[in-house]
Amino acid sequence: MAAGGLAVNRFGRGGGCLYRELVTTQVIVLNGGSSSGKSGIVRCLQALLHDPWLAAAIDSLIEAMPASMQTSQAGIEFASDGGVNIGTEFRELEAAWMAGIAAMARAGARVIVDDVFLGAATSQQRWQKALAGLDVLWVGVRCDRTVAAGREMARGDRVQGMAVAQADIVHRGLVYDLEVDTTHTESLDCARAIAAQVK
């Protein structure tokens, strides 16, 4: 494969291209706090990008789990102050989910991941391990905590305080290819900036 996403050409005697390999983005990982606007960006990306891209959101994983997982210390608990506690059983299912997404990408599907890195750099390292060998675009989705809190209140399906608690901590120590900020920028414009980086 060509380094840096460059095309590699091999030419025959007549100058015709006998072989062409183009490295393409296989996975886009969006990381941002609750109510930062990731879901809207995902929908816009799916509309903008030429090939079909699957959406894989951490919210969908949580919804797929038994209800008992959301009331168990071994699962995932949402505290009244907006904090989130993660247990060992949740981590095991999350690891399987990550491996499944990586397998889909290796099988030829293109996937946009919508996640919240509660463990900051440790969370990114888990994804890096799962997605090893794949061409990944890492995107940080930021939003002012006050604006995110307003969105959280308006949507009404989140524990109050989650957006403020997650706004900064999910980005600590992370390395991105690109960052977007939805505080004053619409989802479509953020998606356009991300799509421009897709190889």
Short mmCIF file of N, CA and C in Angstrom, two decimals, residues 5-164:
data_model
loop_
_atom_site.label_atom_id
_atom_site.label_comp_id
_atom_site.label_asym_id
_atom_site.label_seq_id
_atom_site.Cartn_x
_atom_site.Cartn_y
_atom_site.Cartn_z
N GLY A 5 -1.82 7.65 1.83
CA GLY A 5 -3.01 7.69 0.99
C GLY A 5 -2.74 8.02 -0.46
N LEU A 6 -1.51 7.82 -0.94
CA LEU A 6 -1.17 8.15 -2.32
C LEU A 6 -1.43 6.96 -3.22
N ALA A 7 -1.76 7.26 -4.46
CA ALA A 7 -1.97 6.19 -5.44
C ALA A 7 -0.63 5.67 -5.92
N VAL A 8 -0.56 4.38 -6.16
CA VAL A 8 0.65 3.76 -6.68
C VAL A 8 0.35 3.24 -8.07
N ASN A 9 1.18 3.59 -9.03
CA ASN A 9 0.96 3.16 -10.42
C ASN A 9 2.12 2.32 -10.91
N ARG A 10 1.80 1.31 -11.73
CA ARG A 10 2.82 0.50 -12.41
C ARG A 10 2.47 0.53 -13.89
N PHE A 11 3.41 0.99 -14.70
CA PHE A 11 3.12 1.17 -16.12
C PHE A 11 3.84 0.13 -16.97
N GLY A 12 3.16 -0.33 -18.02
CA GLY A 12 3.74 -1.27 -18.97
C GLY A 12 4.45 -0.53 -20.08
N ARG A 13 4.86 -1.26 -21.14
CA ARG A 13 5.61 -0.65 -22.23
C ARG A 13 4.84 0.45 -22.93
N GLY A 14 3.56 0.21 -23.12
CA GLY A 14 2.79 1.21 -23.85
C GLY A 14 2.34 2.37 -22.99
N GLY A 15 2.78 2.39 -21.74
CA GLY A 15 2.37 3.48 -20.87
C GLY A 15 1.02 3.26 -20.22
N GLY A 16 0.39 2.10 -20.53
CA GLY A 16 -0.91 1.82 -19.91
C GLY A 16 -0.74 1.38 -18.47
N CYS A 17 -1.72 1.70 -17.66
CA CYS A 17 -1.65 1.36 -16.25
C CYS A 17 -2.01 -0.11 -16.05
N LEU A 18 -1.03 -0.92 -15.62
CA LEU A 18 -1.26 -2.33 -15.36
C LEU A 18 -1.80 -2.55 -13.96
N TYR A 19 -1.47 -1.65 -13.04
CA TYR A 19 -1.84 -1.84 -11.63
C TYR A 19 -2.03 -0.48 -10.98
N ARG A 20 -3.11 -0.36 -10.26
CA ARG A 20 -3.33 0.89 -9.54
C ARG A 20 -3.94 0.55 -8.18
N GLU A 21 -3.32 1.02 -7.14
CA GLU A 21 -3.83 0.79 -5.80
C GLU A 21 -4.07 2.14 -5.14
N LEU A 22 -5.25 2.34 -4.62
CA LEU A 22 -5.58 3.60 -3.98
C LEU A 22 -6.03 3.32 -2.55
N VAL A 23 -5.33 3.88 -1.59
CA VAL A 23 -5.70 3.71 -0.20
C VAL A 23 -6.92 4.59 0.07
N THR A 24 -7.97 4.02 0.65
CA THR A 24 -9.19 4.79 0.93
C THR A 24 -9.56 4.70 2.40
N THR A 25 -10.22 5.72 2.87
CA THR A 25 -10.70 5.74 4.25
C THR A 25 -11.75 4.65 4.43
N GLN A 26 -11.58 3.83 5.44
CA GLN A 26 -12.52 2.74 5.69
C GLN A 26 -13.44 3.02 6.88
N VAL A 27 -12.92 3.76 7.85
CA VAL A 27 -13.69 4.07 9.05
C VAL A 27 -13.49 5.54 9.43
N ILE A 28 -14.58 6.20 9.79
CA ILE A 28 -14.52 7.55 10.35
C ILE A 28 -14.98 7.43 11.79
N VAL A 29 -14.15 7.85 12.72
CA VAL A 29 -14.51 7.81 14.14
C VAL A 29 -14.76 9.23 14.62
N LEU A 30 -16.01 9.48 15.05
CA LEU A 30 -16.37 10.78 15.62
C LEU A 30 -16.41 10.63 17.13
N ASN A 31 -15.68 11.46 17.84
CA ASN A 31 -15.71 11.46 19.30
C ASN A 31 -16.12 12.83 19.81
N GLY A 32 -17.09 12.83 20.71
CA GLY A 32 -17.52 14.09 21.32
C GLY A 32 -18.46 13.81 22.46
N GLY A 33 -18.65 14.79 23.30
CA GLY A 33 -19.54 14.63 24.45
C GLY A 33 -21.00 14.52 24.03
N SER A 34 -21.84 14.18 24.99
CA SER A 34 -23.27 14.09 24.76
C SER A 34 -23.81 15.42 24.26
N SER A 35 -24.69 15.37 23.28
CA SER A 35 -25.35 16.55 22.71
C SER A 35 -24.39 17.50 22.00
N SER A 36 -23.24 16.97 21.57
CA SER A 36 -22.29 17.82 20.85
C SER A 36 -22.62 17.93 19.36
N GLY A 37 -23.56 17.11 18.87
CA GLY A 37 -23.97 17.21 17.47
C GLY A 37 -23.46 16.12 16.57
N LYS A 38 -22.93 15.03 17.13
CA LYS A 38 -22.36 13.96 16.32
C LYS A 38 -23.40 13.28 15.43
N SER A 39 -24.58 13.01 15.97
CA SER A 39 -25.61 12.30 15.21
C SER A 39 -26.02 13.06 13.95
N GLY A 40 -26.16 14.37 14.07
CA GLY A 40 -26.50 15.20 12.91
C GLY A 40 -25.40 15.18 11.87
N ILE A 41 -24.15 15.20 12.32
CA ILE A 41 -23.02 15.14 11.40
C ILE A 41 -23.00 13.80 10.67
N VAL A 42 -23.28 12.71 11.39
CA VAL A 42 -23.31 11.39 10.77
C VAL A 42 -24.33 11.34 9.64
N ARG A 43 -25.54 11.85 9.90
CA ARG A 43 -26.58 11.84 8.87
C ARG A 43 -26.17 12.66 7.65
N CYS A 44 -25.54 13.80 7.89
CA CYS A 44 -25.08 14.64 6.78
C CYS A 44 -23.96 13.95 6.00
N LEU A 45 -23.06 13.29 6.70
CA LEU A 45 -21.98 12.56 6.02
C LEU A 45 -22.54 11.46 5.13
N GLN A 46 -23.54 10.75 5.64
CA GLN A 46 -24.15 9.69 4.83
C GLN A 46 -24.77 10.24 3.56
N ALA A 47 -25.28 11.47 3.63
CA ALA A 47 -25.88 12.10 2.46
C ALA A 47 -24.81 12.65 1.51
N LEU A 48 -23.70 13.11 2.05
CA LEU A 48 -22.66 13.75 1.24
C LEU A 48 -21.72 12.77 0.54
N LEU A 49 -21.33 11.70 1.24
CA LEU A 49 -20.33 10.79 0.71
C LEU A 49 -20.91 9.93 -0.41
N HIS A 50 -20.11 9.67 -1.43
CA HIS A 50 -20.59 8.96 -2.62
C HIS A 50 -20.98 7.52 -2.34
N ASP A 51 -20.12 6.80 -1.61
CA ASP A 51 -20.41 5.40 -1.31
C ASP A 51 -21.34 5.31 -0.10
N PRO A 52 -22.06 4.21 0.04
CA PRO A 52 -22.89 4.04 1.23
C PRO A 52 -22.02 3.81 2.47
N TRP A 53 -22.30 4.53 3.53
CA TRP A 53 -21.58 4.39 4.80
C TRP A 53 -22.57 3.97 5.88
N LEU A 54 -22.19 2.98 6.67
CA LEU A 54 -23.01 2.54 7.79
C LEU A 54 -22.73 3.41 9.01
N ALA A 55 -23.76 3.66 9.81
CA ALA A 55 -23.61 4.41 11.05
C ALA A 55 -23.59 3.43 12.22
N ALA A 56 -22.61 3.57 13.10
CA ALA A 56 -22.49 2.72 14.28
C ALA A 56 -22.33 3.61 15.50
N ALA A 57 -23.40 3.78 16.27
CA ALA A 57 -23.40 4.70 17.40
C ALA A 57 -23.36 3.95 18.72
N ILE A 58 -22.63 4.49 19.68
CA ILE A 58 -22.58 3.90 21.02
C ILE A 58 -23.98 3.86 21.63
N ASP A 59 -24.83 4.83 21.30
CA ASP A 59 -26.21 4.82 21.80
C ASP A 59 -26.96 3.59 21.32
N SER A 60 -26.69 3.17 20.08
CA SER A 60 -27.36 1.98 19.53
C SER A 60 -26.91 0.72 20.26
N LEU A 61 -25.63 0.68 20.64
CA LEU A 61 -25.14 -0.46 21.42
C LEU A 61 -25.86 -0.52 22.76
N ILE A 62 -25.97 0.62 23.43
CA ILE A 62 -26.63 0.66 24.74
C ILE A 62 -28.09 0.25 24.62
N GLU A 63 -28.76 0.72 23.57
CA GLU A 63 -30.17 0.37 23.35
C GLU A 63 -30.34 -1.12 23.06
N ALA A 64 -29.32 -1.73 22.47
CA ALA A 64 -29.39 -3.16 22.13
C ALA A 64 -29.18 -4.06 23.34
N MET A 65 -28.65 -3.50 24.42
CA MET A 65 -28.39 -4.29 25.62
C MET A 65 -29.68 -4.51 26.41
N PRO A 66 -29.71 -5.58 27.21
CA PRO A 66 -30.86 -5.79 28.09
C PRO A 66 -31.04 -4.59 29.02
N ALA A 67 -32.29 -4.29 29.37
CA ALA A 67 -32.57 -3.15 30.26
C ALA A 67 -31.84 -3.29 31.58
N SER A 68 -31.65 -4.52 32.03
CA SER A 68 -30.97 -4.74 33.31
C SER A 68 -29.53 -4.23 33.31
N MET A 69 -28.93 -4.14 32.11
CA MET A 69 -27.56 -3.64 32.01
C MET A 69 -27.45 -2.17 32.39
N GLN A 70 -28.58 -1.45 32.33
CA GLN A 70 -28.56 -0.03 32.65
C GLN A 70 -28.86 0.25 34.12
N THR A 71 -29.01 -0.80 34.90
CA THR A 71 -29.25 -0.63 36.34
C THR A 71 -28.30 -1.49 37.15
N SER A 72 -27.25 -1.94 36.52
CA SER A 72 -26.31 -2.84 37.16
C SER A 72 -24.91 -2.23 37.19
N GLN A 73 -24.21 -2.44 38.29
CA GLN A 73 -22.84 -1.94 38.38
C GLN A 73 -21.93 -2.58 37.34
N ALA A 74 -22.28 -3.78 36.91
CA ALA A 74 -21.48 -4.47 35.90
C ALA A 74 -21.78 -3.94 34.51
N GLY A 75 -22.89 -3.23 34.36
CA GLY A 75 -23.28 -2.69 33.06
C GLY A 75 -22.91 -1.22 32.95
N ILE A 76 -23.92 -0.39 32.68
CA ILE A 76 -23.70 1.05 32.56
C ILE A 76 -24.75 1.77 33.40
N GLU A 77 -24.30 2.69 34.23
CA GLU A 77 -25.20 3.43 35.10
C GLU A 77 -25.08 4.92 34.83
N PHE A 78 -26.22 5.59 34.76
CA PHE A 78 -26.26 7.03 34.54
C PHE A 78 -26.63 7.71 35.85
N ALA A 79 -25.68 8.41 36.43
CA ALA A 79 -25.90 9.06 37.71
C ALA A 79 -26.78 10.30 37.55
N SER A 80 -27.42 10.72 38.62
CA SER A 80 -28.34 11.86 38.57
C SER A 80 -27.63 13.18 38.25
N ASP A 81 -26.31 13.23 38.47
CA ASP A 81 -25.55 14.45 38.17
C ASP A 81 -24.97 14.45 36.75
N GLY A 82 -25.31 13.43 35.96
CA GLY A 82 -24.81 13.36 34.59
C GLY A 82 -23.59 12.48 34.42
N GLY A 83 -23.08 11.95 35.51
CA GLY A 83 -21.94 11.06 35.42
C GLY A 83 -22.34 9.70 34.87
N VAL A 84 -21.37 8.98 34.31
CA VAL A 84 -21.62 7.66 33.73
C VAL A 84 -20.62 6.68 34.33
N ASN A 85 -21.13 5.58 34.87
CA ASN A 85 -20.28 4.54 35.44
C ASN A 85 -20.33 3.30 34.55
N ILE A 86 -19.17 2.80 34.19
CA ILE A 86 -19.06 1.67 33.27
C ILE A 86 -18.54 0.45 34.02
N GLY A 87 -19.22 -0.68 33.84
CA GLY A 87 -18.82 -1.92 34.50
C GLY A 87 -18.16 -2.91 33.56
N THR A 88 -17.74 -4.05 34.12
CA THR A 88 -16.97 -5.04 33.36
C THR A 88 -17.80 -5.71 32.26
N GLU A 89 -19.06 -6.00 32.53
CA GLU A 89 -19.89 -6.64 31.51
C GLU A 89 -20.11 -5.72 30.31
N PHE A 90 -20.29 -4.43 30.59
CA PHE A 90 -20.43 -3.46 29.50
C PHE A 90 -19.16 -3.44 28.66
N ARG A 91 -18.01 -3.41 29.31
CA ARG A 91 -16.74 -3.37 28.58
C ARG A 91 -16.57 -4.60 27.69
N GLU A 92 -17.01 -5.76 28.16
CA GLU A 92 -16.89 -6.97 27.36
C GLU A 92 -17.75 -6.88 26.10
N LEU A 93 -18.99 -6.41 26.26
CA LEU A 93 -19.88 -6.26 25.10
C LEU A 93 -19.37 -5.16 24.17
N GLU A 94 -18.84 -4.09 24.75
CA GLU A 94 -18.30 -3.00 23.94
C GLU A 94 -17.13 -3.49 23.10
N ALA A 95 -16.27 -4.32 23.69
CA ALA A 95 -15.12 -4.87 22.96
C ALA A 95 -15.59 -5.72 21.79
N ALA A 96 -16.65 -6.51 22.01
CA ALA A 96 -17.19 -7.33 20.93
C ALA A 96 -17.79 -6.45 19.83
N TRP A 97 -18.46 -5.37 20.23
CA TRP A 97 -19.05 -4.41 19.29
C TRP A 97 -17.95 -3.78 18.43
N MET A 98 -16.87 -3.35 19.07
CA MET A 98 -15.75 -2.76 18.34
C MET A 98 -15.16 -3.75 17.34
N ALA A 99 -14.98 -4.99 17.80
CA ALA A 99 -14.43 -6.02 16.91
C ALA A 99 -15.36 -6.27 15.73
N GLY A 100 -16.67 -6.22 15.99
CA GLY A 100 -17.64 -6.40 14.91
C GLY A 100 -17.58 -5.29 13.88
N ILE A 101 -17.44 -4.06 14.36
CA ILE A 101 -17.32 -2.93 13.43
C ILE A 101 -16.06 -3.05 12.60
N ALA A 102 -14.97 -3.44 13.25
CA ALA A 102 -13.71 -3.63 12.51
C ALA A 102 -13.86 -4.73 11.47
N ALA A 103 -14.57 -5.81 11.82
CA ALA A 103 -14.77 -6.92 10.88
C ALA A 103 -15.59 -6.46 9.68
N MET A 104 -16.61 -5.64 9.92
CA MET A 104 -17.41 -5.12 8.80
C MET A 104 -16.55 -4.28 7.87
N ALA A 105 -15.69 -3.44 8.45
CA ALA A 105 -14.82 -2.60 7.63
C ALA A 105 -13.84 -3.44 6.83
N ARG A 106 -13.30 -4.49 7.47
CA ARG A 106 -12.36 -5.37 6.76
C ARG A 106 -13.06 -6.16 5.65
N ALA A 107 -14.37 -6.36 5.81
CA ALA A 107 -15.14 -7.08 4.80
C ALA A 107 -15.59 -6.17 3.66
N GLY A 108 -15.29 -4.88 3.76
CA GLY A 108 -15.59 -3.97 2.66
C GLY A 108 -16.60 -2.88 2.96
N ALA A 109 -17.27 -2.94 4.12
CA ALA A 109 -18.21 -1.87 4.47
C ALA A 109 -17.45 -0.65 4.97
N ARG A 110 -18.01 0.51 4.69
CA ARG A 110 -17.43 1.73 5.25
C ARG A 110 -18.32 2.17 6.41
N VAL A 111 -17.68 2.53 7.51
CA VAL A 111 -18.43 2.74 8.75
C VAL A 111 -18.08 4.07 9.39
N ILE A 112 -19.11 4.78 9.86
CA ILE A 112 -18.93 6.00 10.65
C ILE A 112 -19.29 5.65 12.09
N VAL A 113 -18.33 5.77 12.98
CA VAL A 113 -18.54 5.48 14.40
C VAL A 113 -18.85 6.77 15.14
N ASP A 114 -19.91 6.74 15.94
CA ASP A 114 -20.32 7.87 16.78
C ASP A 114 -20.15 7.42 18.23
N ASP A 115 -19.10 7.91 18.88
CA ASP A 115 -18.79 7.42 20.23
C ASP A 115 -18.51 8.58 21.18
N VAL A 116 -18.49 8.24 22.46
CA VAL A 116 -18.16 9.19 23.53
C VAL A 116 -17.01 8.57 24.30
N PHE A 117 -15.82 9.13 24.18
CA PHE A 117 -14.63 8.55 24.80
C PHE A 117 -14.55 8.95 26.27
N LEU A 118 -15.35 8.29 27.11
CA LEU A 118 -15.36 8.61 28.54
C LEU A 118 -14.00 8.38 29.18
N GLY A 119 -13.24 7.44 28.61
CA GLY A 119 -11.90 7.18 29.11
C GLY A 119 -10.83 7.98 28.40
N ALA A 120 -11.27 8.98 27.61
CA ALA A 120 -10.37 9.85 26.86
C ALA A 120 -9.35 9.04 26.05
N ALA A 121 -8.05 9.25 26.30
CA ALA A 121 -7.01 8.60 25.49
C ALA A 121 -7.08 7.08 25.58
N THR A 122 -7.49 6.55 26.73
CA THR A 122 -7.61 5.10 26.88
C THR A 122 -8.67 4.54 25.95
N SER A 123 -9.76 5.29 25.79
CA SER A 123 -10.83 4.87 24.87
C SER A 123 -10.32 4.85 23.44
N GLN A 124 -9.55 5.87 23.06
CA GLN A 124 -9.01 5.90 21.71
C GLN A 124 -8.06 4.73 21.48
N GLN A 125 -7.29 4.39 22.49
CA GLN A 125 -6.35 3.27 22.36
C GLN A 125 -7.09 1.96 22.13
N ARG A 126 -8.24 1.78 22.80
CA ARG A 126 -9.04 0.56 22.57
C ARG A 126 -9.51 0.50 21.12
N TRP A 127 -9.95 1.64 20.59
CA TRP A 127 -10.39 1.68 19.19
C TRP A 127 -9.21 1.44 18.25
N GLN A 128 -8.07 2.03 18.56
CA GLN A 128 -6.89 1.85 17.70
C GLN A 128 -6.50 0.38 17.62
N LYS A 129 -6.61 -0.32 18.73
CA LYS A 129 -6.30 -1.75 18.75
C LYS A 129 -7.31 -2.53 17.91
N ALA A 130 -8.59 -2.21 18.06
CA ALA A 130 -9.63 -2.92 17.31
C ALA A 130 -9.53 -2.66 15.82
N LEU A 131 -9.16 -1.42 15.45
CA LEU A 131 -9.14 -1.02 14.04
C LEU A 131 -7.75 -1.11 13.41
N ALA A 132 -6.85 -1.81 14.06
CA ALA A 132 -5.48 -1.93 13.55
C ALA A 132 -5.46 -2.42 12.11
N GLY A 133 -4.68 -1.74 11.27
CA GLY A 133 -4.55 -2.12 9.87
C GLY A 133 -5.56 -1.47 8.95
N LEU A 134 -6.56 -0.80 9.52
CA LEU A 134 -7.57 -0.11 8.71
C LEU A 134 -7.21 1.36 8.56
N ASP A 135 -7.70 1.97 7.50
CA ASP A 135 -7.48 3.39 7.26
C ASP A 135 -8.59 4.16 7.99
N VAL A 136 -8.22 4.83 9.07
CA VAL A 136 -9.19 5.49 9.95
C VAL A 136 -8.99 6.99 9.95
N LEU A 137 -10.10 7.73 9.88
CA LEU A 137 -10.09 9.19 10.02
C LEU A 137 -10.63 9.51 11.40
N TRP A 138 -9.80 10.10 12.24
CA TRP A 138 -10.17 10.43 13.63
C TRP A 138 -10.65 11.87 13.70
N VAL A 139 -11.87 12.06 14.18
CA VAL A 139 -12.48 13.40 14.21
C VAL A 139 -12.97 13.73 15.61
N GLY A 140 -12.55 14.88 16.12
CA GLY A 140 -13.05 15.38 17.39
C GLY A 140 -14.21 16.33 17.12
N VAL A 141 -15.33 16.11 17.80
CA VAL A 141 -16.50 16.98 17.66
C VAL A 141 -16.66 17.75 18.96
N ARG A 142 -16.38 19.03 18.90
CA ARG A 142 -16.45 19.88 20.09
C ARG A 142 -17.71 20.75 20.07
N CYS A 143 -18.11 21.17 21.26
CA CYS A 143 -19.24 22.09 21.39
C CYS A 143 -19.11 22.76 22.75
N ASP A 144 -19.34 24.05 22.78
CA ASP A 144 -19.32 24.79 24.05
C ASP A 144 -20.28 24.12 25.03
N ARG A 145 -19.85 23.95 26.26
CA ARG A 145 -20.65 23.19 27.24
C ARG A 145 -22.01 23.83 27.51
N THR A 146 -22.09 25.15 27.45
CA THR A 146 -23.38 25.82 27.68
C THR A 146 -24.35 25.53 26.54
N VAL A 147 -23.84 25.58 25.32
CA VAL A 147 -24.67 25.28 24.15
C VAL A 147 -25.11 23.82 24.18
N ALA A 148 -24.19 22.91 24.50
CA ALA A 148 -24.52 21.50 24.58
C ALA A 148 -25.57 21.24 25.66
N ALA A 149 -25.45 21.94 26.78
CA ALA A 149 -26.43 21.79 27.87
C ALA A 149 -27.81 22.24 27.42
N GLY A 150 -27.87 23.30 26.61
CA GLY A 150 -29.15 23.77 26.08
C GLY A 150 -29.77 22.74 25.15
N ARG A 151 -28.95 22.12 24.32
CA ARG A 151 -29.44 21.07 23.42
C ARG A 151 -29.94 19.86 24.23
N GLU A 152 -29.20 19.54 25.28
CA GLU A 152 -29.57 18.42 26.14
C GLU A 152 -30.95 18.65 26.76
N MET A 153 -31.18 19.85 27.22
CA MET A 153 -32.47 20.18 27.82
C MET A 153 -33.59 20.12 26.79
N ALA A 154 -33.31 20.60 25.58
CA ALA A 154 -34.33 20.63 24.53
C ALA A 154 -34.70 19.23 24.05
N ARG A 155 -33.73 18.33 23.99
CA ARG A 155 -34.02 16.99 23.48
C ARG A 155 -34.76 16.14 24.50
N GLY A 156 -34.50 16.37 25.79
CA GLY A 156 -35.28 15.73 26.83
C GLY A 156 -35.08 14.25 27.04
N ASP A 157 -34.09 13.65 26.39
CA ASP A 157 -33.88 12.20 26.55
C ASP A 157 -32.53 11.88 27.17
N ARG A 158 -31.93 12.86 27.83
CA ARG A 158 -30.64 12.68 28.48
C ARG A 158 -30.73 13.14 29.93
N VAL A 159 -29.88 12.57 30.78
CA VAL A 159 -29.78 13.01 32.17
C VAL A 159 -29.16 14.40 32.16
N GLN A 160 -29.80 15.34 32.83
CA GLN A 160 -29.28 16.70 32.88
C GLN A 160 -27.89 16.71 33.54
N GLY A 161 -26.97 17.41 32.91
CA GLY A 161 -25.61 17.50 33.42
C GLY A 161 -24.61 16.66 32.65
N MET A 162 -25.12 15.74 31.83
CA MET A 162 -24.23 14.86 31.08
C MET A 162 -23.40 15.65 30.06
N ALA A 163 -24.03 16.58 29.36
CA ALA A 163 -23.32 17.35 28.34
C ALA A 163 -22.19 18.17 28.94
N VAL A 164 -22.46 18.82 30.06
CA VAL A 164 -21.42 19.63 30.72
C VAL A 164 -20.30 18.73 31.24
#
